[in-house]
Short mmCIF file of C-alpha atoms in Angstrom, two decimals:
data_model
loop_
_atom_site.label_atom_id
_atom_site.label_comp_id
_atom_site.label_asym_id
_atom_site.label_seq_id
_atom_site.Cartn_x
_atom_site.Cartn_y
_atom_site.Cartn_z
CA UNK A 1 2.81 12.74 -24.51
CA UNK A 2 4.42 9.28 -24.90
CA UNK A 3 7.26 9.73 -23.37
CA UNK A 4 5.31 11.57 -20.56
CA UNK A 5 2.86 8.21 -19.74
CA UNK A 6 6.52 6.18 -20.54
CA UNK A 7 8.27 8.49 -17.17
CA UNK A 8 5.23 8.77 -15.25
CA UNK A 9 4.56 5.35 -15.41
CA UNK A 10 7.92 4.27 -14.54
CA UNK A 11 8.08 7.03 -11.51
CA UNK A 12 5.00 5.58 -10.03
CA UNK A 13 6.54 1.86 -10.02
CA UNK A 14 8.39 3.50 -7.28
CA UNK A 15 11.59 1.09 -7.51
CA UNK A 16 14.41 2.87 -8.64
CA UNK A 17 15.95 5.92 -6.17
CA UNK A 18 14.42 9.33 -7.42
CA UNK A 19 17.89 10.38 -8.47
CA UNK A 20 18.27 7.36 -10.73
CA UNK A 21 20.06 8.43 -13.67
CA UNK A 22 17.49 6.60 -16.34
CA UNK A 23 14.95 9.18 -15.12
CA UNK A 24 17.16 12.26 -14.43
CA UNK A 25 17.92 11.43 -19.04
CA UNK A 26 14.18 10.94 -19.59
CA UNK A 27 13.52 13.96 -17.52
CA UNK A 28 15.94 16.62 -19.75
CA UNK A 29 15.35 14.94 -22.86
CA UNK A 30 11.48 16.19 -22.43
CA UNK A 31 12.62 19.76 -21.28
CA UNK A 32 14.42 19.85 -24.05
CA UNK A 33 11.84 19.17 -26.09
CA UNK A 34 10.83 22.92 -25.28
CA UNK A 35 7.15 22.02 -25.71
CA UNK A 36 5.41 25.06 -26.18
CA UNK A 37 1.64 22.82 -25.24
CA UNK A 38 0.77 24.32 -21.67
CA UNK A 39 -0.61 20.81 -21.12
CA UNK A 40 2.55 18.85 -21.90
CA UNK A 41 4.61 21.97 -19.66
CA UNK A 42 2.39 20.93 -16.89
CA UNK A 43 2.83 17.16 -17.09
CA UNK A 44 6.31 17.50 -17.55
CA UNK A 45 6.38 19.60 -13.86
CA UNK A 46 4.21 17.60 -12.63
CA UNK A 47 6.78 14.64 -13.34
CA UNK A 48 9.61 16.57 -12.22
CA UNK A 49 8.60 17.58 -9.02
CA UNK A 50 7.88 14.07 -8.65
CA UNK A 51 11.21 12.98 -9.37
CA UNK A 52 12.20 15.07 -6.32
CA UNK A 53 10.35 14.01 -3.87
CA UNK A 54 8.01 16.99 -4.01
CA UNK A 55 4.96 14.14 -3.98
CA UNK A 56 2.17 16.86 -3.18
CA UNK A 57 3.42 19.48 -5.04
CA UNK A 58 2.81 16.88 -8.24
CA UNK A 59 -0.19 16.56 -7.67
CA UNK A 60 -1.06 19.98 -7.16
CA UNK A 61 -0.04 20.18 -10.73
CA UNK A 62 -1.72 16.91 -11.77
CA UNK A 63 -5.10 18.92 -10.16
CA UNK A 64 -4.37 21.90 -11.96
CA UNK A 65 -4.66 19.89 -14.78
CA UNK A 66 -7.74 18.69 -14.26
CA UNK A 67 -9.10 22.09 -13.73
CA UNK A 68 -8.22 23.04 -17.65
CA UNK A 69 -9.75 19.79 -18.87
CA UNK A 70 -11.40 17.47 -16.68
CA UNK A 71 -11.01 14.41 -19.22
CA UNK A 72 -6.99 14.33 -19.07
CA UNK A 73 -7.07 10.59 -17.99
CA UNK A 74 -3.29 10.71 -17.84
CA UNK A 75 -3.48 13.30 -14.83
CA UNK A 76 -6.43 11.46 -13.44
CA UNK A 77 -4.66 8.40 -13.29
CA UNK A 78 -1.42 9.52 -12.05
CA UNK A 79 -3.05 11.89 -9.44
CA UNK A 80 -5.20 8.77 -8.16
CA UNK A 81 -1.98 6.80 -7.65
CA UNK A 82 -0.21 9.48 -6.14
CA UNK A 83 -3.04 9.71 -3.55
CA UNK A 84 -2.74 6.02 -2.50
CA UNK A 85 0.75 6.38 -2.48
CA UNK A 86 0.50 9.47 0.19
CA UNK A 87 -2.62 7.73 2.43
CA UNK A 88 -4.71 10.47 1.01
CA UNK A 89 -8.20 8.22 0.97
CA UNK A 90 -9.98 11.24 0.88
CA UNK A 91 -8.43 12.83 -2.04
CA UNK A 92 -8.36 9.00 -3.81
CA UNK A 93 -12.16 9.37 -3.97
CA UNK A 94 -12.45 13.26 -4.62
CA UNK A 95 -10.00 13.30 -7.32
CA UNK A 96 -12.79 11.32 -9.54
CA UNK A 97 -15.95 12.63 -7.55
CA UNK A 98 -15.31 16.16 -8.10
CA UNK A 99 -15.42 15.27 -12.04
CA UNK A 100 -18.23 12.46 -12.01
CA UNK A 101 -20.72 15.21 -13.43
CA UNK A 102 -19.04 15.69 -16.18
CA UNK A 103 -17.78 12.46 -17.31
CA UNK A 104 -21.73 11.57 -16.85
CA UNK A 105 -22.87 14.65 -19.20
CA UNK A 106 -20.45 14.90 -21.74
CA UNK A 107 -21.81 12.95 -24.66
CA UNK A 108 -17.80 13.06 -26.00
CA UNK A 109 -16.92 10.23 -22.90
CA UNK A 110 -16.85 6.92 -24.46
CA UNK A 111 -18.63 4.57 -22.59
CA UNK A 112 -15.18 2.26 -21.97
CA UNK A 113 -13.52 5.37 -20.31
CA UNK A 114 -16.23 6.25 -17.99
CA UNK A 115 -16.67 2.48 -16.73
CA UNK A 116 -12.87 2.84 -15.91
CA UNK A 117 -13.67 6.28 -13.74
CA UNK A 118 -16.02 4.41 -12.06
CA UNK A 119 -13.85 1.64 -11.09
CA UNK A 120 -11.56 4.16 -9.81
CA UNK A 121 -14.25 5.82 -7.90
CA UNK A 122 -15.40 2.32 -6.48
CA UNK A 123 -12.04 2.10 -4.61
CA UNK A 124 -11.94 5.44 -3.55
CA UNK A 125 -15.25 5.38 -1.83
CA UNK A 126 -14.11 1.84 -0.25
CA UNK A 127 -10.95 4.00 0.99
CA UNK A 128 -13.30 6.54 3.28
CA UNK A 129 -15.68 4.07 3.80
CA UNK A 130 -18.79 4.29 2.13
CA UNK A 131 -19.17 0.96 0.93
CA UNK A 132 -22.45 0.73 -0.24
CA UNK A 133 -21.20 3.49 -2.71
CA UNK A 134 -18.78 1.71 -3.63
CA UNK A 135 -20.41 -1.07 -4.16
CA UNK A 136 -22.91 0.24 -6.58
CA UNK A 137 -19.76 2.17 -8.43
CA UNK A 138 -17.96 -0.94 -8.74
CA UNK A 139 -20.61 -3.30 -10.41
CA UNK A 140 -21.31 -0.16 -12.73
CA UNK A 141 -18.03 -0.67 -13.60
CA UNK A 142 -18.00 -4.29 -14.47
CA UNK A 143 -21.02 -4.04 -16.29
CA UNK A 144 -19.50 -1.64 -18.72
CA UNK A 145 -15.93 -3.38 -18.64
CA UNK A 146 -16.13 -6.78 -17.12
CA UNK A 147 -12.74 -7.26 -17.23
CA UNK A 148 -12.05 -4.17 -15.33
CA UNK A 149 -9.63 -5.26 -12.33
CA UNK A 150 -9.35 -2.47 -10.58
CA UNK A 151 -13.20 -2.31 -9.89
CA UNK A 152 -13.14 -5.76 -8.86
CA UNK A 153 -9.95 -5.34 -6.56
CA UNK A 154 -12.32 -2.49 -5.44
CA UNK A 155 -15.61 -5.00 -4.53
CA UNK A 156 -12.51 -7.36 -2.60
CA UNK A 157 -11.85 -4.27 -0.65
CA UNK A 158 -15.15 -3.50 0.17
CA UNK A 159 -15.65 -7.65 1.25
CA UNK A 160 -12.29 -7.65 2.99
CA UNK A 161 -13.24 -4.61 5.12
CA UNK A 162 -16.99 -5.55 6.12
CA UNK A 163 -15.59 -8.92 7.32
CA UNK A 164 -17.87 -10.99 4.65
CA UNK A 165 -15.35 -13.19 4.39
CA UNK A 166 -16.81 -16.23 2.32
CA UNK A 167 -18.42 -13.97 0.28
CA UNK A 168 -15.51 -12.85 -0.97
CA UNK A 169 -13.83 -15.90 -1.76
CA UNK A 170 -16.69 -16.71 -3.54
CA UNK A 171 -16.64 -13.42 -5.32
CA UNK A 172 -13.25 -13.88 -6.37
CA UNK A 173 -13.27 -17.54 -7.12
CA UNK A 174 -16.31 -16.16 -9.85
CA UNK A 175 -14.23 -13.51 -11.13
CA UNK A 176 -10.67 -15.20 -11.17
CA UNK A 177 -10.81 -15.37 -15.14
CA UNK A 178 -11.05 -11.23 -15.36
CA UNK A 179 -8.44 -10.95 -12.66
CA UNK A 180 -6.04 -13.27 -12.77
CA UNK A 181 -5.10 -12.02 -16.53
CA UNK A 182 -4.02 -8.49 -15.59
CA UNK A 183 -0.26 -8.65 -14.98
CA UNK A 184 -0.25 -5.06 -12.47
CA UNK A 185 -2.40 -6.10 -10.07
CA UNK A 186 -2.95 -10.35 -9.99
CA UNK A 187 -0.48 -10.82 -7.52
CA UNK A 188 -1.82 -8.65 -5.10
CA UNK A 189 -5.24 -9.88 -5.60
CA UNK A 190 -3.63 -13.35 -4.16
CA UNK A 191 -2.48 -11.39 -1.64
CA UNK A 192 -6.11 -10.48 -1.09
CA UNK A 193 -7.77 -14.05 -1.83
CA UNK A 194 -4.96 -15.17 1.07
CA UNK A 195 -5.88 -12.64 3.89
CA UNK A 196 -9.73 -14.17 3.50
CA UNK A 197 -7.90 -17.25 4.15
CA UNK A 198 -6.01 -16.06 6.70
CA UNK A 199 -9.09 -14.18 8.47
CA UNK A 200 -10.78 -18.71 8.13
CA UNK A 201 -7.09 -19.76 9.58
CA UNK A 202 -5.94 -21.54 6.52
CA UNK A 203 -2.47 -21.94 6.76
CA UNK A 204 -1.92 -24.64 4.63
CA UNK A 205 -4.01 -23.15 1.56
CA UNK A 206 -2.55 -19.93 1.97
CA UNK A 207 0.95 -21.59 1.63
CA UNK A 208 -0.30 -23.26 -1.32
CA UNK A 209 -1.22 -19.67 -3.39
CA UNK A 210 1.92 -18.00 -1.78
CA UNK A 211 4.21 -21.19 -3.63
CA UNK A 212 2.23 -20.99 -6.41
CA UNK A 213 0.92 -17.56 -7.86
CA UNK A 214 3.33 -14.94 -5.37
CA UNK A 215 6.38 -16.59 -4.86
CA UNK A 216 6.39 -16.66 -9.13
CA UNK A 217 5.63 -12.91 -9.67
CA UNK A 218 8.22 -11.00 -6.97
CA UNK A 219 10.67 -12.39 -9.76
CA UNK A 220 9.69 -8.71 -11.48
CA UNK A 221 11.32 -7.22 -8.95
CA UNK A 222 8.34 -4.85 -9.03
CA UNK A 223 8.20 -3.21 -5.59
CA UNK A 224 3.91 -3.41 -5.50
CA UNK A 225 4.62 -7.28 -5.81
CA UNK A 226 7.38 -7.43 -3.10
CA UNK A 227 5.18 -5.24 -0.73
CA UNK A 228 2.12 -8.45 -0.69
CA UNK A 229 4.62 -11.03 -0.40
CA UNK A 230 6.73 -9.35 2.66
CA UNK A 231 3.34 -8.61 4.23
CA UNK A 232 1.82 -11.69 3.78
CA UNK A 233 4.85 -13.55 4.99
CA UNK A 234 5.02 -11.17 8.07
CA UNK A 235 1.49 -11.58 8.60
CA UNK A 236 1.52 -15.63 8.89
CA UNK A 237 4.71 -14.83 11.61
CA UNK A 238 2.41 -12.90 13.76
CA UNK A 239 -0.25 -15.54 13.43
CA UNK A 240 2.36 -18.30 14.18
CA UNK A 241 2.21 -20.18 10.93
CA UNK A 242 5.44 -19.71 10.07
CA UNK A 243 9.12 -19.06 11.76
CA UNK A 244 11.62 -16.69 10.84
CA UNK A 245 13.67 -19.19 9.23
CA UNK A 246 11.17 -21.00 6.78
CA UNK A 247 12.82 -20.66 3.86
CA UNK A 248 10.22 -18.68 1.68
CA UNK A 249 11.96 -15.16 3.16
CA UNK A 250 15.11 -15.72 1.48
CA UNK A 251 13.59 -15.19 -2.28
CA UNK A 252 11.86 -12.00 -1.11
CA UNK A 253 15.32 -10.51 0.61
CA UNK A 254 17.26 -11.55 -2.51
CA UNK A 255 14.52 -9.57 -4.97
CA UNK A 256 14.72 -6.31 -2.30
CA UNK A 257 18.56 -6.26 -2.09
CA UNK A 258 18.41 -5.18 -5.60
CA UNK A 259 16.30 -2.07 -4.68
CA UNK A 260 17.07 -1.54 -0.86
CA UNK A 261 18.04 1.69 -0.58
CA UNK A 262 15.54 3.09 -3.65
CA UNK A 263 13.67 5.06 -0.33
CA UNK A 264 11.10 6.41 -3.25
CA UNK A 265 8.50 5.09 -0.49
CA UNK A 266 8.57 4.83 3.22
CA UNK A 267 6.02 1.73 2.65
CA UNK A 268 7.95 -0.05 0.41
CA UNK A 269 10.73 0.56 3.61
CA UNK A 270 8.60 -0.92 5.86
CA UNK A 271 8.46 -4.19 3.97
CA UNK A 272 11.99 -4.35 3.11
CA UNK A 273 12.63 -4.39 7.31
CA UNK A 274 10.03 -7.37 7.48
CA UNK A 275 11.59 -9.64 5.73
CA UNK A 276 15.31 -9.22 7.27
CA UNK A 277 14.60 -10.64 10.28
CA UNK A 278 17.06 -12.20 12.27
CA UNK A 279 19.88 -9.54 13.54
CA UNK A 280 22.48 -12.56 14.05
CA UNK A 281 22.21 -13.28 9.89
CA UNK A 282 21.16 -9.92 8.84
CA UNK A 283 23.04 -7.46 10.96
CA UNK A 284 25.20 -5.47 8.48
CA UNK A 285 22.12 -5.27 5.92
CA UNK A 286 19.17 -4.15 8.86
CA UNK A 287 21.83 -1.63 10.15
CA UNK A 288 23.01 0.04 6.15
CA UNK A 289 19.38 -0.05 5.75
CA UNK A 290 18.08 2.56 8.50
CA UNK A 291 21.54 4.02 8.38
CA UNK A 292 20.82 5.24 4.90
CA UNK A 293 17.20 5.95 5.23
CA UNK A 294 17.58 8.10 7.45
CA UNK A 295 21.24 9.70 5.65
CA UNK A 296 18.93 10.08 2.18
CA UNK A 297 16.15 11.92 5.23
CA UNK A 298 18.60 14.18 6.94
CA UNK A 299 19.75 14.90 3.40
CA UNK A 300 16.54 16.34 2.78
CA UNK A 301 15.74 18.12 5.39
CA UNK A 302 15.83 21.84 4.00
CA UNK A 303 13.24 21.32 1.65
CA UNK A 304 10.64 21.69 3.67
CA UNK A 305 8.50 20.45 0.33
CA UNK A 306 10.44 17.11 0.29
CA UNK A 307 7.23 15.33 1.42
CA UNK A 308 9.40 11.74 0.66
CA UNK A 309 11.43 12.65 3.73
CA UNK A 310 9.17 14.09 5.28
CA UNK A 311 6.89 10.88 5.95
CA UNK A 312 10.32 8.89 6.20
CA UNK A 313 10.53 11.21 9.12
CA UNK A 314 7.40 11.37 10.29
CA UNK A 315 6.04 7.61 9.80
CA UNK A 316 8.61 5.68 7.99
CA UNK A 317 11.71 5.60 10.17
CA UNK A 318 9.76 4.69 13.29
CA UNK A 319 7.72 2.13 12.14
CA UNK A 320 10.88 0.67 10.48
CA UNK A 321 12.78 0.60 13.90
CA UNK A 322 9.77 -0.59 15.67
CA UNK A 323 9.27 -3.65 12.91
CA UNK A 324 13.28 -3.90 13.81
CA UNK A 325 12.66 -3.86 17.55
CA UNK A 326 9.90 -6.92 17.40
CA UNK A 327 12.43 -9.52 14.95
CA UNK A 328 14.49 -8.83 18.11
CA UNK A 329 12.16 -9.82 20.60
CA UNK A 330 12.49 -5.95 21.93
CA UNK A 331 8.59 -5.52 22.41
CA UNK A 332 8.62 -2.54 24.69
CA UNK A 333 10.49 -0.49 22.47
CA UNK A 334 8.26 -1.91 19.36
CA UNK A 335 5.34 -0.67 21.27
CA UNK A 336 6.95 2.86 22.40
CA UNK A 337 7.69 3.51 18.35
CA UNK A 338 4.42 2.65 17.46
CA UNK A 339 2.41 4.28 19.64
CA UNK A 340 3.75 7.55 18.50
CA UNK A 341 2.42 6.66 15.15
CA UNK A 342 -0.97 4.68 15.77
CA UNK A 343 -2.65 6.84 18.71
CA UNK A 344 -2.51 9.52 17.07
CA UNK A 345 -3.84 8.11 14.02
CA UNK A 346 -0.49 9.11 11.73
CA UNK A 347 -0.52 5.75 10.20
CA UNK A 348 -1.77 6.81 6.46
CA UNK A 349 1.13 8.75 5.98
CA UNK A 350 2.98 5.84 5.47
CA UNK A 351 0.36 5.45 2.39
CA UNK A 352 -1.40 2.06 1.03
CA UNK A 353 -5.03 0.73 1.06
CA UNK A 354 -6.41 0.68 4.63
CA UNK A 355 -6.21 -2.94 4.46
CA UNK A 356 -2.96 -2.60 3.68
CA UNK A 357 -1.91 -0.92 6.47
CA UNK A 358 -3.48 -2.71 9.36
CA UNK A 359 -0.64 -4.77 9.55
CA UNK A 360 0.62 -2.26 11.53
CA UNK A 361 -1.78 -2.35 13.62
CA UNK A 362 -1.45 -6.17 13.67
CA UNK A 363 1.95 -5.87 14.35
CA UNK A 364 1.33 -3.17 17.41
CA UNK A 365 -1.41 -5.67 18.93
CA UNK A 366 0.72 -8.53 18.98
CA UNK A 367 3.78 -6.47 20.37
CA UNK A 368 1.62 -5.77 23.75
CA UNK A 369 0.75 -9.16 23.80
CA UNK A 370 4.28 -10.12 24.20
CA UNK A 371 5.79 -8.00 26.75
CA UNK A 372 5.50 -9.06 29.71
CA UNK A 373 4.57 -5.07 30.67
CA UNK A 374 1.08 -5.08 30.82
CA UNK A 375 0.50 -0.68 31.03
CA UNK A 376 -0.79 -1.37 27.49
CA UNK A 377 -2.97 -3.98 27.88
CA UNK A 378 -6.03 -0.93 27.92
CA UNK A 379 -4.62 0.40 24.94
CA UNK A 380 -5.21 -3.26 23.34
CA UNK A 381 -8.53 -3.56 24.48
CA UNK A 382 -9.79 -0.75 23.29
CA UNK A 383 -7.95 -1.65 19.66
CA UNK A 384 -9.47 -4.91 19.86
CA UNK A 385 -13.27 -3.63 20.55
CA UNK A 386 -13.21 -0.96 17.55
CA UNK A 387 -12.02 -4.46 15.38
CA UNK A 388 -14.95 -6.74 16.78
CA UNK A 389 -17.62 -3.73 16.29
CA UNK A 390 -16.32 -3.36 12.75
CA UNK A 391 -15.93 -7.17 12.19
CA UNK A 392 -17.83 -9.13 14.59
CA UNK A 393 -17.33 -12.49 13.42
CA UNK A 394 -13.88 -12.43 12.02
CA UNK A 395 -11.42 -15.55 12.64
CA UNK A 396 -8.55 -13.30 13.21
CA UNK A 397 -10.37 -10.90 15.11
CA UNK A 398 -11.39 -14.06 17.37
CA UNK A 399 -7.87 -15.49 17.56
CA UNK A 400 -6.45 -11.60 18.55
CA UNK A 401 -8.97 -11.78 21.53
CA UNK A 402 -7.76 -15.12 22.51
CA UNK A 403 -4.26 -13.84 22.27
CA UNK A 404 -4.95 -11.02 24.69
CA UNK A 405 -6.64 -13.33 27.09
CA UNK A 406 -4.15 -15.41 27.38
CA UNK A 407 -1.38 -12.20 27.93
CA UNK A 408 -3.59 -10.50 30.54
CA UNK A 409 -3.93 -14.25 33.05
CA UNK A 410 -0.33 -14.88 32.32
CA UNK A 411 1.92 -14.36 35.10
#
């Protein structure tokens, strides 16, 4: 089973293409192993179908798994990250609810492993929005492991999405010691600790942590750490705190062009086309790019199990060419792409936290409040009313308003 955490573990980084040849060796090596353990068979399906892009098929198996023994942590924990990695916030909380019973009853749960199921739980009620929930499964969490980061990434989720802004700095300022030690996830609570910031209009604080703690781990290369530094950087263009050619995009490009055409993850596509961002520099690499997205989709196409391409397809590929369309000033066709995807609520496809993903949303808003076509302006009012009722006193919320004040008087 050590080699099977080893390749499931490195499939779920999501960096290399699915057809890399490290995992296509790891891959045969275990079949050749000609287990005859029905759990290790499964694990090892699980992991292939994976490998080919057959995301919910995986975790079909990773359930079945569950269904023969409800404490197999490995296909807990590889079936939760699946989840986020499809958008499914419903099945993120399910796949530990449905069990909570028994990790609660059976005597044989050590008291470490069932503070980690609730920290997963935490987040997954945070994902469908029962926060108060989640709140409660979180701090159960801590109390049994108080180092336990993803339960605390869970509360920041939970602060991040009711708009308690200063609460949450606070929160994490307290906490920093138990999360600022665990290498998978510290850089993307920064990320976290810098949208609070961001929300207050801190530009020059925010700049501080993205010199200091993000710009130092993207040198990985790991693909979770190049997603919060792309969307953070993308997120202070919107705003207007930084231009296209500050020089803090460069390092990001230079750690994706080692990865670019991976496709493993239409999200990690996304943030690859934020950070090339001026056509007259990056022409050749912004056109290869969607060329062979959608070459490795097309490619694909028969399978109709291929869910990869599929949400490349579906999600992906437009919201790529719309991200495209706005670092070209083209904000019609930016909105035309995106509306296809937001309006009809397709958005999770594309997978990530919720908080994650509203930079689309950001980046939809602040299209309409560019052209000079104002058919959509309705469309961003009625955006823009859902955010205050959610998050009433929020900075950014405020500035968005202002934003779309100033679009709908100007002439």
């Amino acid at each position: 089973m050590a080699r099977v955490i080893e390749l499931g573990s490195e499939l779920l980084r999501t960096d290399l293409f699915l057809d890399n040849e490290n995992y296509l060796k790891k891959l045969k090596f275990l079949k050749e192993l000609k287990s005859e353990n029905e759990i290790e068979i499964l694990h090892i399906k699980a992991l292939e179908s994976w490998r080919e892009g057959r995301y919910i098929n995986a975790t079909e198996i990773w359930e079945e798994l569950l269904k023969i023994d409800s404490l197999d942590v490995i296909a807990l924990k590889f079936a939760h990250d699946a989840y986020f990695y499809l958008g499914q916030s419903n099945n993120i909380c399910s796949s530990v609810e449905k069990h909570l019973n028994i990790y609660e009853q059976d005597d044989h749960v050590p008291m470490e492993l069932y503070g980690y199921f609730m920290g997963m739980l935490a987040f997954g009620l945070e994902e469908v929005h029962r926060y108060d929930e989640g709140m409660k499964a979180a701090i159960k969490a801590i109390e049994i492991n108080q180092d336990d980061a993803w339960a605390l990434h869970a509360i920041v989720h939970i602060n991040e999405m009711r708009g308690e802004i200063q609460k949450g700095i606070e929160f994490m300022k307290l906490e920093e010691n138990n999360w600022a030690n665990c290498q998978a996830l510290a850089c993307h609570m920064w990320w976290h600790f810098c949208l609070y910031l961001m929300d207050q209009g801190k530009k020059d604080e925010i700049l501080k942590i993205y010199d200091e703690k993000i710009s130092i781990f993207i040198e990985s290369i790991t693909p979770l750490d190049l997603v919060d530094a792309s969307a953070l950087l993308f997120r202070l263009y919107l705003e207007g705190m930084i231009e296209k050619n500050d020089n803090r995009w460069e390092k990001v490009r230079n750690q994706w062009k080692n990865i670019i055409h991976s496709h493993a993850l239409s999200f990690n596509d996304a943030h690859i086309t934020m950070v090339f961002n001026n056509r007259l520099i990056h022409e050749e690499i912004i056109n290869s790019h969607i060329q062979s997205l959608e070459n490795y989709t097309n490619s694909k196409s028969n399978d109709v199990n291929h869910t990869c391409a599929l949400v490349h397809q579906q999600v992906g590929i437009p919201i790529c060419k719309a991200i495209n369309a706005f670092n070209d000033s083209k904000f019609d066709e930016t909105i035309q792409l995106l509306k296809d995807v937001i309006l009809p609520g397709k958005t999770h496809l594309i997978g990530g936290s919720n908080a994650q993903r509203d930079v689309f949303e950001l980046l939809f808003l602040h299209a309409i409040f560019n052209s000079p076509n104002k058919e959509n302006h309705p469309i961003a009012k009625s955006l823009l009313d859902k955010r205050l009722e959610k998050k009433p006193h929020s900075g950014q919320n405020q500035r968005l308003v202002q934003r779309f004040e100033n679009a709908t008087t100007k002439q």
